[in-house]
Coordinates of C-alpha atoms in Angstrom, one line a residue:
M1 CA 104.5 124.7 101.6
R2 CA 108.2 124.6 102.1
N3 CA 109.4 125.3 105.6
P4 CA 111.7 128.3 105.3
Q5 CA 114.0 126.9 108.0
T6 CA 114.8 124.0 105.7
V7 CA 115.9 126.1 102.8
R8 CA 119.7 125.9 102.6
A9 CA 121.7 129.1 101.9
K10 CA 123.2 129.1 98.4
L11 CA 126.9 128.5 98.7
P12 CA 129.2 131.1 97.2
P13 CA 131.8 130.2 94.5
L14 CA 134.0 128.0 96.7
A15 CA 137.1 128.5 94.5
T16 CA 137.2 132.1 95.6
L17 CA 137.6 131.3 99.3
P18 CA 141.4 130.7 99.3
A19 CA 141.9 134.1 97.7
F20 CA 139.7 135.8 100.3
S21 CA 141.5 134.0 103.1
I22 CA 145.0 134.7 101.9
A23 CA 144.2 138.4 101.0
A24 CA 142.8 138.9 104.5
R25 CA 145.9 137.3 106.1
T26 CA 148.5 139.2 104.0
G27 CA 146.5 142.5 103.7
S28 CA 147.6 142.6 100.1
L29 CA 146.2 141.5 96.7
T30 CA 149.7 141.4 95.4
L31 CA 151.0 139.0 98.1
A32 CA 147.9 136.9 97.8
A33 CA 148.5 136.7 94.0
R34 CA 152.1 135.6 94.5
E35 CA 151.1 132.9 97.0
L36 CA 148.4 131.5 94.6
H37 CA 150.6 132.0 91.5
L38 CA 147.9 134.3 90.0
T39 CA 147.8 138.0 89.0
P40 CA 146.5 140.7 91.4
G41 CA 143.8 141.3 88.9
A42 CA 142.6 137.7 89.1
I43 CA 142.6 137.9 92.9
S44 CA 140.6 141.1 92.8
R45 CA 138.0 139.5 90.5
Q46 CA 137.7 136.5 92.7
I47 CA 137.0 138.6 95.8
K48 CA 134.5 140.8 93.9
S49 CA 132.8 137.6 92.7
L50 CA 132.6 136.4 96.3
E51 CA 131.2 139.7 97.5
E52 CA 128.6 139.8 94.8
A53 CA 127.5 136.2 95.6
L54 CA 127.2 137.1 99.3
G55 CA 125.7 140.5 98.8
V56 CA 128.1 142.1 101.3
Q57 CA 131.4 144.0 101.1
L58 CA 134.3 142.0 102.6
F59 CA 137.1 144.6 102.2
H60 CA 137.6 148.3 102.5
R61 CA 139.7 149.3 99.5
G62 CA 142.2 152.1 99.7
H63 CA 145.3 153.3 97.8
N64 CA 147.5 150.1 97.5
A65 CA 145.8 148.7 100.7
I66 CA 142.9 146.6 101.7
S67 CA 141.3 145.9 105.1
L68 CA 138.5 143.8 106.3
T69 CA 135.0 145.1 106.9
D70 CA 133.1 144.0 110.0
A71 CA 131.3 141.5 107.8
G72 CA 134.6 140.3 106.3
R73 CA 136.1 139.7 109.7
Q74 CA 133.0 137.7 110.7
Y75 CA 133.0 135.7 107.5
L76 CA 136.8 135.0 107.7
I77 CA 136.4 133.0 110.9
H78 CA 134.1 130.5 109.1
V79 CA 136.1 130.4 105.9
N80 CA 139.4 129.7 107.7
A81 CA 137.7 127.0 109.8
A82 CA 136.2 125.4 106.7
L83 CA 139.5 125.5 104.8
A84 CA 141.4 124.1 107.7
T85 CA 138.9 121.2 108.0
L86 CA 139.3 120.4 104.3
E87 CA 143.1 120.6 104.5
N88 CA 143.2 118.3 107.5
G89 CA 140.8 115.9 105.9
T90 CA 142.8 115.8 102.7
R91 CA 146.0 115.0 104.6
A92 CA 144.3 112.3 106.6
V93 CA 143.3 110.3 103.6
L94 CA 146.6 110.6 101.7
P95 CA 148.3 107.2 101.8
D96 CA 151.9 108.3 102.2
R97 CA 153.2 111.1 104.3
I98 CA 156.6 112.7 103.7
R99 CA 158.5 114.4 106.6
L100 CA 160.8 117.3 105.6
V101 CA 163.1 118.8 108.2
I102 CA 164.2 122.4 107.4
Q103 CA 166.8 124.2 109.4
A104 CA 166.7 128.0 109.0
P105 CA 167.8 131.0 111.0
I106 CA 165.1 132.1 113.4
T107 CA 164.3 135.5 111.9
L108 CA 164.0 134.2 108.3
A109 CA 161.8 131.4 109.6
R110 CA 159.5 133.7 111.5
R111 CA 159.3 136.7 109.2
W112 CA 159.8 135.3 105.7
L113 CA 159.3 131.6 105.5
I114 CA 156.3 130.9 107.8
P115 CA 154.1 133.5 106.0
R116 CA 154.8 131.7 102.7
L117 CA 154.5 128.1 103.9
G118 CA 150.7 128.0 103.3
A119 CA 151.5 128.1 99.6
Y120 CA 154.0 125.3 99.8
L121 CA 151.6 123.1 101.8
Q122 CA 148.8 123.7 99.3
E123 CA 151.1 122.5 96.5
N124 CA 152.5 119.6 98.7
P125 CA 149.6 118.4 100.9
S126 CA 151.4 115.1 101.7
V127 CA 154.4 116.8 103.3
D128 CA 154.8 117.2 107.1
L129 CA 157.2 120.0 107.8
N130 CA 159.6 120.2 110.8
I131 CA 161.1 123.7 111.0
Q132 CA 164.2 124.0 113.2
S133 CA 164.8 127.7 113.7
L134 CA 167.2 127.4 116.7
A135 CA 168.7 123.9 116.3
L136 CA 169.4 123.7 120.0
G137 CA 169.9 120.1 120.8
A138 CA 168.0 119.1 117.6
S139 CA 168.3 115.4 117.0
D140 CA 166.9 115.3 113.5
V141 CA 169.3 115.6 110.6
P142 CA 167.9 118.4 108.4
D143 CA 166.9 117.7 104.8
V144 CA 167.4 121.3 103.9
T145 CA 169.7 123.9 105.6
V146 CA 169.4 127.6 104.9
S147 CA 172.5 129.6 105.6
Y148 CA 173.5 133.2 105.3
K149 CA 176.6 134.7 103.7
R150 CA 177.7 138.3 103.9
G151 CA 178.7 140.2 100.8
S152 CA 177.8 143.3 98.8
D153 CA 178.2 142.0 95.3
E154 CA 175.2 140.2 93.8
A155 CA 177.5 138.3 91.5
R156 CA 178.8 136.3 94.5
F157 CA 175.4 134.8 95.0
P158 CA 174.3 133.2 91.7
S159 CA 172.3 130.4 93.5
A160 CA 170.8 132.6 96.3
F161 CA 167.0 132.5 96.7
L162 CA 166.9 135.7 98.7
L163 CA 169.3 138.7 98.5
D164 CA 169.6 140.9 101.5
R165 CA 169.0 144.5 100.7
T166 CA 168.9 146.8 103.8
V167 CA 167.2 150.1 104.3
A168 CA 167.1 152.6 107.2
V169 CA 163.9 152.5 109.2
C170 CA 162.4 154.1 112.2
S171 CA 159.1 154.8 114.0
P172 CA 157.1 157.8 112.8
L173 CA 157.2 158.8 116.5
L174 CA 160.9 159.5 116.1
I175 CA 160.9 161.7 113.0
G176 CA 157.3 162.5 112.0
S177 CA 156.8 164.6 108.9
L178 CA 160.5 164.9 108.2
A179 CA 160.8 161.3 107.0
K180 CA 160.4 162.2 103.3
T181 CA 163.0 165.0 103.3
V182 CA 165.7 163.7 105.8
T183 CA 169.1 163.2 104.3
P184 CA 171.5 160.4 105.0
G185 CA 173.9 162.7 106.8
A186 CA 171.1 164.0 109.0
L187 CA 170.1 160.4 110.0
L188 CA 173.5 160.0 111.7
G189 CA 172.5 162.9 114.0
L190 CA 169.7 160.6 115.4
P191 CA 170.3 157.7 117.8
I192 CA 171.5 154.7 115.8
L193 CA 170.4 151.1 116.4
L194 CA 173.0 148.5 115.6
D195 CA 172.0 144.9 114.9
T196 CA 175.5 143.5 114.8
A197 CA 178.5 144.6 116.9
D198 CA 180.5 145.6 113.9
A199 CA 177.7 147.7 112.3
W200 CA 178.0 145.7 109.1
S201 CA 174.7 146.8 107.6
W202 CA 175.2 150.5 108.6
Q203 CA 178.7 150.5 107.2
R204 CA 177.4 149.2 103.8
W205 CA 174.5 151.6 103.9
C206 CA 176.8 154.6 104.5
E207 CA 179.1 153.5 101.7
A208 CA 176.1 153.4 99.3
A209 CA 175.1 156.9 100.5
G210 CA 178.7 158.2 100.0
I211 CA 179.1 159.2 103.7
A212 CA 181.2 158.0 106.6
F213 CA 179.6 156.0 109.3
Q214 CA 180.0 158.5 112.2
P215 CA 177.0 158.5 114.6
R216 CA 176.7 161.8 116.4
S217 CA 174.0 161.0 119.0
G218 CA 175.1 157.6 120.3
S219 CA 174.1 154.1 119.5
L220 CA 172.4 151.1 120.9
T221 CA 173.6 147.6 120.0
F222 CA 171.5 144.5 119.9
D223 CA 172.4 140.8 119.2
T224 CA 169.3 140.1 117.2
D225 CA 167.4 142.1 114.6
E226 CA 164.1 141.2 116.4
A227 CA 165.3 143.4 119.3
S228 CA 166.5 146.1 116.9
I229 CA 163.1 146.2 115.2
D230 CA 161.3 146.3 118.5
A231 CA 163.5 149.2 119.5
C232 CA 162.8 151.0 116.2
M233 CA 159.0 150.6 116.8
T234 CA 159.2 152.2 120.2
G235 CA 161.1 155.2 118.8
L236 CA 164.5 154.6 120.3
G237 CA 166.4 155.3 117.1
V238 CA 167.0 154.6 113.5
G239 CA 167.9 151.0 112.5
Q240 CA 168.6 148.9 109.5
A241 CA 166.0 146.3 108.5
S242 CA 164.9 144.1 105.6
P243 CA 161.6 145.4 104.0
S244 CA 160.6 141.8 103.1
L245 CA 160.8 140.9 106.8
I246 CA 158.9 143.9 108.1
E247 CA 156.1 143.9 105.5
R248 CA 153.4 144.1 108.2
E249 CA 155.1 146.9 110.2
L250 CA 155.5 149.0 107.0
R251 CA 152.0 148.3 105.9
D252 CA 150.5 149.2 109.2
G253 CA 152.7 152.4 109.5
Q254 CA 154.5 151.2 112.6
L255 CA 157.8 151.6 110.7
I256 CA 158.7 153.9 107.9
Q257 CA 161.6 153.8 105.4
L258 CA 164.1 156.6 105.3
C259 CA 166.0 157.4 102.1
P260 CA 164.5 154.3 100.5
A261 CA 166.6 154.7 97.3
I262 CA 169.6 153.6 99.4
N263 CA 169.3 149.9 99.7
P264 CA 172.6 148.1 99.3
I265 CA 173.1 144.4 99.2
V266 CA 174.7 143.1 102.4
G267 CA 174.4 139.4 102.0
A268 CA 172.2 136.6 100.7
Y269 CA 170.5 133.4 101.7
E270 CA 171.5 130.1 100.1
I271 CA 170.3 126.6 100.8
A272 CA 172.0 123.2 100.9
G273 CA 170.4 119.8 101.3
Q274 CA 170.7 116.1 101.1
A275 CA 170.5 114.5 97.7
T276 CA 166.9 113.6 98.0
E277 CA 163.9 114.4 95.8
R278 CA 162.0 116.0 98.7
A279 CA 164.9 118.3 99.5
A280 CA 165.2 119.2 95.8
G281 CA 161.5 119.8 95.6
F282 CA 161.7 122.3 98.4
D283 CA 164.6 124.0 96.8
R284 CA 162.7 124.3 93.5
W285 CA 159.8 125.9 95.5
L286 CA 162.1 128.4 97.1
Q287 CA 163.5 129.4 93.7
T288 CA 160.0 130.3 92.5
W289 CA 160.3 133.3 94.9
R290 CA 163.6 134.3 93.4
T291 CA 162.3 136.6 90.7
D292 CA 159.9 138.3 93.1
A293 CA 162.2 138.4 96.1
A294 CA 165.9 137.9 95.4
H295 CA 166.2 140.5 92.7
S296 CA 163.8 143.1 94.0
D297 CA 164.7 146.2 96.0
S298 CA 162.4 144.9 98.8
A299 CA 164.3 141.6 99.2
T300 CA 166.4 141.6 102.3
V301 CA 167.5 139.3 105.1
P302 CA 167.4 139.5 108.9
S303 CA 170.3 141.4 110.5
S304 CA 170.8 138.9 113.2
E305 CA 172.2 136.6 110.5
R306 CA 174.5 139.3 109.1
G307 CA 177.1 138.1 111.5
I308 CA 178.2 134.5 111.6
S309 CA 175.6 132.1 110.3
Q310 CA 173.8 130.3 113.2
F311 CA 174.3 127.0 111.3
G312 CA 177.8 127.5 110.0

C-alpha cells in the first residue's frame, strides 16, 4: 500500500506562474499583459487555469480591478521564491554576462522604469543592470542616458519613448464627492501644490483649460514631485502629477484625478547612448512601450524633471 506521505502533489501548469506573479504585483491584468507581451484575455485565462488546477481562488475580481485572496497571498510567497530561484539559477549558468549602466532621473527610475524592469530581465537574462538615478559621484560611464525636455508640442519629440501629460490630482480627503463635478476654475480656489518654482505644469494645464493661473488660496512649492505627491496624499492641496507614475496611488484610491480630460503635454523623455549593441538593445526595448505609453493620455513624466534635466 502506498504511503500517503510519499504521494507528491500534482504541480499546476508552470507556464501560468509568471502571469500570476506579475498580475499580483501590478494589481492589473492589463499591466501584466503588457509586461508579458500578451493580451489581458490571455492573462485572465492563464490565471483561471491555475486556479482550476489548484482548486482555490487566487484573486477577488471587481470592476477593472483584482486583488489577492488569502490563499493567493499565501501562494504568491512560494511562487515568487520559486521564480527567483529559477532566474538566479539561469543567470548563474549563462557563460557571458553583460553589464549595462543606465542613468535616469530618480522619479522616472523609481516610478516608471523599475516596475517594468522585470520584463526586460526576462527577455535579457544575461544582462546585469546598474541603475544610476542620482549620479552623485558615479564613476561608471553610462551606456544609456535618459534625459527630459520641456515642451507642449508632441511634434518636437519624434524619438521620445515617453511623453509627459500632466493632470490635476488630490487626495479624496481634500475634495470628497465633489471630485467628479469640480471645474478648473474652482480648483484654483483650493491650496495649490507646485512641483517647480515657475509652476510650469500648472501654467500649461491652465492654458489647456482656458483659464489664467491665479491661485486664490495660496500655494506650497516643492523641489521634487515625490514631495508634491506626498503632500497631495496627505490632503494639503491640489497638485500636478503623471498618471503613469502614480498608478498604484490611483488604483488604491489614495489619489484621484480632477478634470481628467485636461491633460496637456509638458515635456518628454528621450534617451541617448553609446554606439553599442547593448545600448541599442535597451533603446529598442524602451520603444516597445511607446505605443502604450508615449501616445496615451496616461503617459506622463515626473514633475521634478520638468525643470532642468538632472543629467543635462
